[in-house]
Amino acid sequence: MNLLYGFSFYPEHIYEEEAYQKDLKLIKESGANVVRMGEFCWDVLEPSEGVYDFSTIERAVNDLGKMGIQTIICTPTACPPAWMSRNYPEIAYVDNRGIRRDFGARHHYCYNNETYRGFTKKIVEKIGETFGKNPYVVGFQIGNEFAQEGSGRCHCDVCRGKFVQSVKEHYKTTENLNQSWGLRFWGQSYTDFNQIELPIAPTERDARPLIKSYFDSPSLRLNFERFASDSFIEYFNLQADILKSYTDKKITTNTTGFGTNGVDYFKMFQTADVFGLDAYPDLYRDNMDNSSFENSFARNIIRNEKFWMLEFSIGGGHGLWSGEGRLQPYPGAIENAVMHTFASDAGAVVHFQYKIFCSGAEQLNYALIDQDRVPRRRYFEFQRTMEHLKEHSAVLEHSQVKKADTAILIDYNSLWALRIKPVKHEHSYIGYACELYTALKELGYSADVISWKNDFSDYKTVIVPNMFVICDEAAEKLKAYTAAGGTLVGTFLTAIKDTDNVAISESGPCGLTEVFGVNISEIEPVFEDTVATIDFGSFQGKDKYWLDVLEGKGAEPIGTFANSYRRGEMIVSKNSYQKGTAYYIGTAFDDDCTKKLLDTILKEASVAKAPFTLAKGVEVITRECSDGDLVHYIFNFKREDAHVQAEKNCTCAITGKQLGKSIKIAPKGYIAIKI
């Protein structure tokens, strides 16, 4: 079996030989065929400057390898050791308040600092020399969760200098910069590039403001977002290029998916071998909406290459990240979530972690086994999952998720711009995109989450949620797609600003008014006491988040206000544009209305659904085999039986058993079927 299933293992935490041997025995008996190790042990690998000791990790790699267990080796660059922080304090990360992040946690380094990059090169070269040709190593993970925990926007002097230089290279003159950023506002014009300071207001989820009411230039902030993202990409490639000189094994890093959004992953993985991510879904409750959305994103970053899930939920316990404890998995939920991930086109699923940490910030957090090394239900469920994965491996390895007829376009500039200047506390760019994806999924439609820079010309429907920032290239691609016969679905907050984060001086949606056949006549947020009813003729819904009230310029209204002083005004439109059709959805809706509206649009675009009637909490993933046959994986995320009705008689794709049209799926169960 080529699919990889295992967990993170930390041999550097083990001091007694007896405990080490017991761990090897438990790992072997678990059935795992891969472990991940090394991401936090620079202090072990280089205990003092220039002195290297890889014996602990190398021994574990070889001992496990002889048991048939492969290893993903990580570079330890997320955690520089104490001697480095003490002897070279200039490597420290500096936050938006000017506070240095000293040794004692993790991610306490500046990714642009040349001293730190020098140490990075040396340790990565040693890793390449030691493990590049090791037959038991299957791949390499670079660092750990870039830009996590408020570490993605360093404000040190090195970063400021590099940022100022990047601005100077792009804009050439201060006159051009001042005009492009609109810096006459509040008298913020520059006469010298060296007058530029880094933004004070934070955009990172875990960062704190220095001054509560400090409003930097939105243009400065968006340019700094791009600069910081590019800096991480440069740091990633620095390590990847070194490893490539020593190995032909796969090279990746473990992203946080849409968790922190500090790095443009579309750009980062242009030169990587496989996309990697971490995900911690709630394995007790009844949905996997966010995971499903992120998995679609993951499998489309590097198309036709299975992604690696490098950290994945396995248990519950004491809290850290949420500030409170976490529920243990509902029986069957581990297998359900793991098989869902493999069915979504993962090539590897690696749980975090093998054994609970007894010490440190993540002590008593979730793991396969507890601190007493006694196998219990999570361990046994892991064993069963591996056995069932082997049964499904022939199908999973010789098929891939069928390309969807619908694409959802993601744009990091828009994500960052809406985080810099939010429109409503309850609204988020990714959250709304996930709402649309989930509505499609519950209707039985599949969707590919992709970059607008991808070729989307062969999709029947393209949905563009909140593309707040528009450039000429994106606008022209959307026009050409629609003109050629595609169905384009735009939403509120589309095509308002340019890539400098400056509002475009024309009617919105800017550059696309001809395509959509509307102008935006008025905008405002939706509050609890201003919620209105929107009438679509055959159904109604309630608005939420934001309003782009529409003025027709050729489009027909399909959704209008049924009450309030806006009664009769257009909020959802439909327009014929050359060979195609363009819809503009001027607000968000409650779940039921969203599904009815999208169902109407996709039916008119001749987009086919999965051949099942699905209940909430049930998902179907359709995979296309190398011989053209389709296999439908159906997952029940609920804690009760699910009943699925198929259009035709079905058979189990694994056993060949006849199932008929009515399929019962146990709580947290799943099935692979053919029709």
PDB file of C-alpha atoms in Angstrom, residues 203 218 221-222 411-425 427-430 466-469 493 497 501:
ATOM      1  CA  THR A 203      -3.954  41.826  11.054  1.00  0.00           C
ATOM      2  CA  PRO A 218      -4.732  50.399   4.176  1.00  0.00           C
ATOM      3  CA  ARG A 221      -0.848  47.394   5.285  1.00  0.00           C
ATOM      4  CA  LEU A 222      -1.764  45.356   2.192  1.00  0.00           C
ATOM      5  CA  ASP A 411      -7.785  35.578  -3.730  1.00  0.00           C
ATOM      6  CA  TYR A 412      -5.334  36.366  -0.937  1.00  0.00           C
ATOM      7  CA  ASN A 413      -5.313  40.105  -1.691  1.00  0.00           C
ATOM      8  CA  SER A 414      -9.053  40.200  -1.035  1.00  0.00           C
ATOM      9  CA  LEU A 415      -8.687  38.062   2.081  1.00  0.00           C
ATOM     10  CA  TRP A 416      -6.046  40.408   3.504  1.00  0.00           C
ATOM     11  CA  ALA A 417      -7.851  43.605   2.444  1.00  0.00           C
ATOM     12  CA  LEU A 418     -11.043  42.524   4.209  1.00  0.00           C
ATOM     13  CA  ARG A 419      -9.048  41.608   7.297  1.00  0.00           C
ATOM     14  CA  ILE A 420      -7.383  45.030   7.238  1.00  0.00           C
ATOM     15  CA  LYS A 421     -10.708  46.841   6.942  1.00  0.00           C
ATOM     16  CA  PRO A 422     -13.554  44.486   7.934  1.00  0.00           C
ATOM     17  CA  VAL A 423     -17.136  45.316   7.022  1.00  0.00           C
ATOM     18  CA  LYS A 424     -18.917  43.353   9.761  1.00  0.00           C
ATOM     19  CA  HIS A 425     -17.681  41.476  12.828  1.00  0.00           C
ATOM     20  CA  HIS A 427     -18.346  38.273   8.340  1.00  0.00           C
ATOM     21  CA  SER A 428     -15.044  36.842   7.199  1.00  0.00           C
ATOM     22  CA  TYR A 429     -13.762  36.263   3.703  1.00  0.00           C
ATOM     23  CA  ILE A 430     -12.963  32.592   4.215  1.00  0.00           C
ATOM     24  CA  ASN A 466     -16.058  38.720  -2.045  1.00  0.00           C
ATOM     25  CA  MET A 467     -13.292  39.382  -4.584  1.00  0.00           C
ATOM     26  CA  PHE A 468     -12.868  42.771  -2.969  1.00  0.00           C
ATOM     27  CA  VAL A 469      -9.550  43.468  -4.700  1.00  0.00           C
ATOM     28  CA  LEU A 493     -17.972  43.050  -1.981  1.00  0.00           C
ATOM     29  CA  LYS A 497     -10.510  48.081  -4.785  1.00  0.00           C
ATOM     30  CA  ASN A 501      -6.051  48.616  -1.592  1.00  0.00           C
TER      31      ASN A 501
END
